[in-house]
XYZ file of C-alpha atoms in Angstrom:
531
model
C 114.983 115.022 117.182
C 113.425 118.007 115.387
C 110.258 119.884 116.353
C 108.027 117.809 114.078
C 109.134 114.569 115.686
C 108.776 116.150 119.126
C 105.172 117.119 118.349
C 104.503 113.575 117.121
C 105.961 112.150 120.342
C 103.859 114.443 122.548
C 100.681 113.681 120.597
C 101.463 109.973 120.906
C 101.697 110.155 124.697
C 98.588 112.350 125.021
C 96.344 109.627 123.640
C 95.963 107.513 126.753
C 93.826 107.968 129.861
C 94.850 107.588 133.464
C 93.822 104.045 134.177
C 91.697 101.479 132.410
C 91.141 97.963 133.718
C 90.268 95.123 131.371
C 86.867 93.483 131.668
C 85.012 96.612 132.678
C 81.337 96.343 133.498
C 79.042 98.504 131.385
C 77.674 101.279 133.611
C 74.424 101.989 131.798
C 72.331 101.169 134.879
C 74.133 103.224 137.513
C 71.040 105.338 138.169
C 68.784 102.377 138.934
C 67.687 102.475 142.595
C 68.259 99.744 145.149
C 64.991 98.109 146.221
C 64.079 95.529 148.867
C 65.248 92.211 147.434
C 67.283 94.050 144.788
C 70.173 95.655 146.659
C 73.206 93.508 145.931
C 76.528 95.111 145.115
C 77.676 94.285 141.606
C 80.442 91.678 141.713
C 82.443 89.812 139.113
C 81.775 86.074 139.095
C 84.124 83.294 138.023
C 82.383 80.616 135.947
C 84.624 77.547 135.863
C 83.477 74.947 133.314
C 83.939 71.233 132.757
C 83.264 69.543 129.404
C 82.594 65.797 129.666
C 84.105 65.862 133.185
C 87.318 67.496 131.919
C 88.174 70.940 133.273
C 87.818 73.535 130.521
C 87.629 77.327 130.201
C 87.000 79.752 133.025
C 84.728 82.657 132.100
C 83.971 85.894 133.931
C 80.441 87.170 134.458
C 78.772 89.785 136.649
C 76.266 89.075 139.402
C 72.819 90.677 139.387
C 71.529 93.189 141.912
C 68.818 90.676 142.874
C 69.072 87.149 144.212
C 71.297 85.691 146.957
C 74.949 86.575 147.462
C 77.339 84.382 145.474
C 79.892 82.532 147.588
C 83.423 83.955 147.591
C 85.426 80.779 148.255
C 85.947 78.236 145.499
C 85.795 75.374 148.006
C 82.266 76.421 148.998
C 80.976 76.525 145.405
C 79.109 73.503 144.087
C 79.873 71.969 140.717
C 76.488 71.821 138.935
C 75.171 70.523 135.610
C 74.447 73.181 132.973
C 71.261 72.968 130.886
C 70.205 74.986 127.846
C 66.874 76.710 128.300
C 63.919 75.793 126.100
C 62.601 78.329 125.160
C 66.002 80.047 124.883
C 64.872 83.375 126.422
C 63.299 81.698 129.500
C 60.439 84.184 129.467
C 57.953 81.317 129.808
C 58.184 78.060 131.743
C 60.738 75.560 130.353
C 59.387 72.489 128.612
C 60.840 70.215 131.308
C 61.494 70.451 135.017
C 65.033 70.891 136.268
C 66.704 69.031 139.112
C 68.876 71.799 140.521
C 70.644 72.472 137.204
C 72.117 75.827 136.222
C 70.044 77.218 133.340
C 71.710 78.932 130.335
C 69.378 81.505 128.736
C 69.461 84.311 126.177
C 68.979 87.980 127.007
C 65.884 89.754 125.685
C 62.066 89.641 125.365
C 61.391 90.018 129.119
C 62.877 91.378 132.341
C 65.914 89.843 134.000
C 63.873 89.275 137.143
C 61.207 87.462 135.103
C 63.791 85.052 133.714
C 65.126 84.381 137.220
C 61.626 83.728 138.629
C 60.742 81.353 135.767
C 64.040 79.475 136.181
C 63.552 79.241 139.943
C 60.005 77.918 139.524
C 61.334 75.253 137.118
C 63.820 74.001 139.740
C 67.040 75.679 138.550
C 69.742 76.395 141.137
C 71.121 79.390 139.217
C 70.692 81.181 135.905
C 73.359 82.292 133.416
C 72.147 84.970 130.998
C 74.035 85.442 127.714
C 74.510 89.114 126.872
C 74.007 90.304 123.291
C 77.381 92.097 123.385
C 80.935 91.196 124.365
C 80.882 93.493 127.391
C 79.497 92.673 130.807
C 76.233 94.336 131.801
C 74.663 95.198 135.153
C 71.327 93.490 135.736
C 68.967 95.596 137.854
C 65.282 95.787 138.693
C 62.587 98.152 137.479
C 61.428 100.863 139.855
C 57.903 99.455 140.060
C 58.892 95.860 140.870
C 57.810 94.730 144.337
C 57.798 90.917 144.393
C 61.558 90.370 144.352
C 62.075 87.415 146.665
C 64.361 85.644 144.199
C 66.327 82.809 145.801
C 68.683 81.746 142.980
C 71.754 83.679 141.814
C 71.728 85.291 138.367
C 74.908 85.947 136.397
C 75.385 87.817 133.121
C 77.926 86.305 130.709
C 79.526 88.138 127.776
C 78.350 87.067 124.335
C 81.422 85.055 123.358
C 81.495 83.073 126.630
C 77.789 82.252 126.374
C 78.115 81.217 122.734
C 80.938 78.811 123.621
C 78.874 77.107 126.341
C 75.779 76.962 124.136
C 77.762 75.366 121.301
C 79.061 72.634 123.627
C 75.559 71.871 124.883
C 74.091 71.725 121.376
C 76.779 69.229 120.368
C 75.584 66.924 123.126
C 78.494 67.435 125.511
C 77.996 67.205 129.256
C 78.761 70.656 130.691
C 79.160 71.495 134.391
C 79.834 74.895 135.972
C 80.995 76.265 139.288
C 80.094 79.831 140.323
C 82.015 81.874 142.891
C 83.104 85.485 143.382
C 86.518 85.825 145.093
C 87.284 89.063 146.883
C 89.902 91.418 145.503
C 92.859 92.376 147.736
C 92.520 95.654 149.613
C 95.798 96.961 148.139
C 96.777 96.188 144.555
C 100.538 95.593 144.504
C 100.578 96.326 140.756
C 99.312 99.844 141.474
C 102.068 100.318 144.060
C 104.725 99.311 141.520
C 103.164 101.539 138.858
C 103.251 104.447 141.299
C 106.933 103.801 141.968
C 107.591 103.398 138.227
C 105.983 106.745 137.415
C 107.854 108.516 140.231
C 111.147 106.904 139.236
C 110.737 107.798 135.553
C 110.154 111.483 136.327
C 112.995 111.479 138.855
C 115.526 110.062 136.368
C 114.354 112.293 133.515
C 114.418 115.425 135.705
C 117.974 114.839 136.921
C 119.145 114.097 133.390
C 117.491 117.261 132.095
C 118.894 119.405 134.925
C 122.375 117.926 134.564
C 122.359 118.544 130.795
C 121.172 122.134 131.314
C 123.903 122.775 133.892
C 126.602 121.294 131.651
C 125.388 123.422 128.750
C 125.381 126.535 130.957
C 128.913 125.849 132.211
C 130.141 125.342 128.653
C 128.395 128.511 127.504
C 129.883 130.603 130.308
C 133.309 129.168 129.566
C 132.993 130.228 125.928
C 131.857 133.699 127.008
C 134.928 134.088 129.184
C 137.290 132.832 126.495
C 135.886 134.779 123.534
C 133.426 137.430 124.694
C 133.845 139.733 121.725
C 132.811 137.127 119.177
C 130.009 135.560 121.217
C 128.373 138.815 122.270
C 127.142 139.223 118.702
C 125.850 135.648 118.424
C 122.237 134.733 119.024
C 121.796 132.487 122.042
C 119.967 129.499 120.638
C 119.990 127.389 123.812
C 121.230 123.876 124.313
C 121.866 121.803 121.253
C 119.098 119.344 120.511
C 116.684 120.879 123.048
C 113.289 122.271 122.049
C 111.590 124.889 124.228
C 107.857 124.830 123.627
C 105.758 127.998 123.819
C 102.134 128.685 124.712
C 100.978 128.299 121.116
C 102.685 124.933 120.813
C 101.187 123.836 124.142
C 97.668 124.534 122.904
C 98.419 123.078 119.481
C 99.610 119.794 120.981
C 96.260 119.253 122.690
C 94.246 120.270 119.606
C 96.219 117.862 117.384
C 95.917 115.113 119.989
C 92.127 115.595 120.106
C 91.867 115.349 116.327
C 94.059 112.260 116.283
C 91.998 110.698 119.087
C 88.786 111.146 117.089
C 90.539 109.627 114.071
C 91.557 106.626 116.173
C 88.031 106.271 117.524
C 86.406 106.384 114.084
C 88.971 104.171 112.342
C 89.631 101.808 115.242
C 90.409 98.391 113.809
C 92.984 95.634 114.033
C 95.128 97.178 111.309
C 94.932 100.645 112.821
C 96.234 99.310 116.135
C 98.992 97.538 114.195
C 99.976 100.927 112.778
C 100.115 102.346 116.305
C 102.352 99.450 117.319
C 104.746 100.345 114.489
C 104.773 104.028 115.522
C 105.340 103.044 119.134
C 108.250 100.808 118.124
C 109.858 103.643 116.163
C 109.543 105.988 119.151
C 110.681 103.274 121.530
C 113.781 102.475 119.454
C 114.785 106.123 119.348
C 114.132 106.534 123.077
C 115.986 103.378 124.074
C 118.887 104.249 121.789
C 119.173 107.771 123.216
C 119.120 106.501 126.812
C 121.670 103.744 126.184
C 124.045 106.028 124.284
C 123.887 108.630 127.048
C 124.568 105.962 129.669
C 127.327 104.079 127.827
C 129.130 107.210 126.648
C 130.439 107.659 130.188
C 132.438 104.446 129.787
C 132.994 104.577 126.020
C 133.664 108.276 125.612
C 135.830 107.949 122.504
C 133.212 105.861 120.679
C 130.562 108.403 121.654
C 132.590 111.312 120.314
C 133.793 109.654 117.074
C 131.434 110.077 114.124
C 130.879 108.525 110.737
C 128.708 109.849 107.938
C 125.734 107.581 107.207
C 123.439 108.103 104.173
C 120.061 109.654 105.067
C 121.129 110.070 108.731
C 124.192 112.301 108.474
C 126.910 112.135 111.118
C 126.325 109.257 113.547
C 128.596 108.251 116.417
C 130.180 104.809 116.489
C 128.469 104.167 119.822
C 125.083 104.881 118.261
C 125.855 102.474 115.426
C 126.776 99.799 117.954
C 123.645 100.293 120.086
C 121.067 100.729 117.300
C 120.858 97.054 116.176
C 120.150 95.930 119.754
C 117.382 98.551 120.125
C 115.786 97.611 116.811
C 115.882 93.882 117.593
C 114.442 94.527 121.073
C 111.485 96.482 119.638
C 110.843 93.948 116.860
C 110.884 91.013 119.301
C 108.430 92.853 121.556
C 106.140 93.622 118.599
C 106.131 89.991 117.457
C 105.548 88.520 120.927
C 103.518 91.361 122.472
C 100.554 89.070 123.180
C 102.482 86.709 125.479
C 102.090 87.055 129.237
C 105.489 88.671 129.888
C 105.409 91.145 126.965
C 104.487 93.959 129.375
C 108.157 94.072 130.444
C 109.336 95.030 126.948
C 106.464 97.508 126.529
C 107.366 99.229 129.800
C 111.079 99.414 128.925
C 110.362 100.980 125.528
C 107.744 103.305 127.024
C 109.941 104.536 129.869
C 112.848 105.119 127.491
C 110.590 107.143 125.186
C 109.223 109.248 128.073
C 112.683 109.958 129.506
C 114.008 110.929 126.071
C 111.133 113.318 125.399
C 111.546 114.878 128.870
C 115.241 115.363 128.107
C 114.632 117.009 124.721
C 111.365 118.918 125.223
C 111.362 121.644 127.867
C 108.994 124.246 129.195
C 110.949 127.519 129.439
C 108.861 129.063 132.216
C 105.897 128.507 134.515
C 103.505 130.267 132.130
C 104.018 127.679 129.377
C 103.847 124.853 131.916
C 100.551 126.206 133.270
C 99.015 126.507 129.804
C 100.153 123.011 128.799
C 98.913 121.290 131.960
C 95.650 123.249 132.006
C 94.894 122.236 128.420
C 95.823 118.624 129.163
C 93.637 118.755 132.295
C 90.612 119.772 130.212
C 91.567 117.318 127.460
C 91.623 114.361 129.856
C 88.311 115.255 131.523
C 86.532 115.905 128.236
C 87.572 112.713 126.433
C 87.060 110.432 129.438
C 83.808 111.854 130.835
C 82.125 114.508 128.692
C 82.616 112.687 125.374
C 80.004 110.146 126.557
C 77.235 112.677 125.930
C 78.345 113.168 122.308
C 79.488 109.678 121.323
C 77.411 107.603 123.802
C 80.626 106.112 125.207
C 83.920 107.352 126.589
C 86.109 107.935 123.541
C 89.348 107.823 125.524
C 88.513 104.537 127.244
C 87.278 102.898 124.026
C 90.524 103.811 122.253
C 92.763 102.780 125.152
C 90.942 99.464 125.563
C 91.170 98.739 121.859
C 87.447 98.018 121.462
C 86.431 96.702 118.041
C 89.901 95.207 117.579
C 91.551 91.902 118.395
C 94.218 93.724 120.428
C 94.410 94.282 124.182
C 94.392 98.073 123.947
C 96.807 100.576 122.426
C 100.518 100.233 123.272
C 101.057 103.761 124.663
C 100.678 102.569 128.242
C 102.811 101.371 131.101
C 101.280 98.199 132.500
C 101.925 95.683 135.270
C 99.944 92.462 135.815
C 97.851 92.230 138.978
C 99.684 89.155 140.270
C 97.862 88.783 143.595
C 94.417 89.622 142.239
C 92.235 86.535 141.654
C 90.747 88.351 138.672
C 94.095 88.945 137.002
C 94.337 91.680 134.392
C 96.632 94.710 134.379
C 96.975 98.015 136.157
C 97.925 100.666 133.618
C 98.878 104.318 133.346
C 98.996 106.451 130.223
C 102.245 107.992 129.025
C 100.718 111.465 129.174
C 100.046 111.152 132.900
C 103.788 110.852 133.472
C 105.257 113.009 130.728
C 103.104 116.141 130.966
C 103.516 116.706 134.721
C 107.129 115.581 134.252
C 107.795 118.573 132.000
C 106.904 120.930 134.861
C 108.785 118.901 137.474
C 111.934 118.774 135.308
C 111.647 122.568 134.915
C 111.511 122.907 138.711
C 114.775 120.997 139.176
C 116.542 122.998 136.449
C 115.424 126.191 138.202
C 116.550 124.922 141.623
C 120.023 124.049 140.342
C 120.380 127.338 138.483
C 119.318 129.241 141.624
C 121.551 127.018 143.809
C 118.617 126.184 146.055
C 118.729 123.400 148.604
C 116.287 120.513 148.265
C 113.891 121.807 150.919
C 114.156 125.435 149.819
C 113.574 124.602 146.163
C 110.556 123.540 144.122
C 111.549 120.080 142.895
C 111.013 118.145 146.122
C 107.576 119.620 146.732
C 106.569 119.145 143.101
C 107.509 115.459 143.342
C 105.559 115.104 146.597
C 102.569 116.810 144.980
C 102.743 114.561 141.906
C 103.014 111.433 144.038
C 100.054 112.564 146.151
C 97.938 113.341 143.093
C 98.736 109.948 141.568
C 97.893 108.253 144.871
C 94.522 110.029 144.987
C 93.935 108.822 141.431
C 94.334 105.212 142.559
C 91.970 105.790 145.467
C 89.375 107.247 143.094
C 89.963 104.375 140.690
C 89.127 101.799 143.337
C 86.129 103.772 144.602
C 84.818 103.864 141.023
C 84.833 100.055 140.654
C 88.135 100.017 138.761
C 86.897 102.092 135.807
C 89.165 104.421 133.859
C 89.978 107.708 135.537
C 91.483 110.845 133.979
C 94.598 110.909 136.157
C 95.395 114.523 135.243
C 92.129 115.512 136.942
C 93.911 114.834 140.234
C 97.584 115.261 139.328
C 97.412 118.716 137.702
C 95.755 120.562 140.640
C 98.215 118.976 143.083
C 101.364 119.605 141.035
C 100.557 122.956 139.453
C 98.788 124.263 142.561
C 101.798 123.469 144.760
C 104.206 125.173 142.352
C 102.085 128.318 142.064
C 101.457 128.537 145.827
C 105.154 128.149 146.690
C 106.205 130.678 144.058
C 103.733 133.242 145.376
C 104.707 132.641 149.005
C 108.423 133.047 148.228
C 107.922 136.130 146.051
C 109.391 134.408 142.987
C 106.209 133.832 141.028
C 106.738 136.690 138.577
C 110.240 135.534 137.707
C 109.113 131.888 137.430
C 106.163 132.900 135.276
C 108.048 135.008 132.731
C 111.807 134.290 132.878
C 111.881 130.712 134.110
C 115.403 131.138 135.458
C 116.961 133.075 138.330
C 118.602 136.446 137.617
C 122.326 136.103 137.083
C 125.204 138.353 136.085
C 126.919 137.437 132.826
C 130.592 136.609 133.520
C 131.852 138.677 130.580
C 130.236 141.920 131.852
C 132.579 143.909 134.043
C 130.966 145.651 137.021
C 130.888 149.435 136.895
C 133.547 151.252 138.954
């Protein structure tokens, strides 16, 4: 993998935020105050439907800040007839009285509270308001509203769900609905597994990187002992196939990633996401192939060391030729069936293989480069998740990761696990960059510990892993406190990981050496001590 492909791989993994949950509620009304009669917490609401007494689709809406609390248990929710409002906006009294029906109305032309009051006066038991966009929207009250004794629940539906119900009613079908808002579990098991997956990926990649570096060092020292005269005049180019990035490259990666992110945001479409899927498959195939060859070569050493010349690819081992078809087929099958419920397994396998491969090939040579890279990524994550809202009126990172304006469920550069025990379903996700970028520093710490022959407690690797795990855990806490909205994970991970490394290095008096050399001082075996 040459430097150009390494830069492409790093840019690819930089494109995703910490966490983004599907079905986010639009937060345009966060500043609206809570008032007497308008102080509900915003909750997601399940809207189960029946068409002509046959169970049909289940939609998801969001409850208003006003009105009564919506029941949480399905068994306590009543199944009620749905009626289309006339006039559609429900800003004036309906043409006929309602007998406890749920009223379906359009958004616009008057306040949400006005619609609810009109529907309540007409005898409705609840009101469903169709949003003019596909997203969910928080319904609040104006600051000057005082008469807010609304006794029927109000729920906002996304545009496509409302249009489906309205179409059924206009065709003369009998439509019934059931409204309830089940509680989410206190601990999301999917987040626990993602945490373990991220820790495990960095752990495996770090040990592979450190083992490869030690083997290369042993081989190099052996050559120095056997032929010192010839090798003394040779330039030490480092381990074969390994790329050490420098401070310029670290900054350049983030700049290129920012430009590419804007390009994705501006050109976001179905076909653009399809292109990303192809790029992800190419990276995934190479990553999976590299991991499998490295693993199988321990049992099939001869096949791994025997080469054949292949057009356009040069010398390729027989083991690589044997593994490549499986990797290609695996990626193609995932790409074809990526919309099925279990496709996340294939996406995670390809993603983890790509991350481990990049962590094996790309290395930070010292703490200075690691600090520059993580600091730039720290600012990158914060800017494109939070600050970009003031320029683009929406979070660029979250829009790209979610795949808005496309028919896809977000970009593929994510590890994801379904929330199996969550009544709302969906996925918990983490961006590749939130594993790979801190992983570069953690892998460096293990290489340094092994080179310095440090014990686990006396080294830097253990404490860097603890710091990363703690930072990722704090990210999940913040995610849940922020109603499940996307968080820039590096905002929490970088201070924990980098801060721990810097503090330990300073305390142990090794910071200068870590910062500049990146390896412990050692005596070359071919140099004879002075007598």
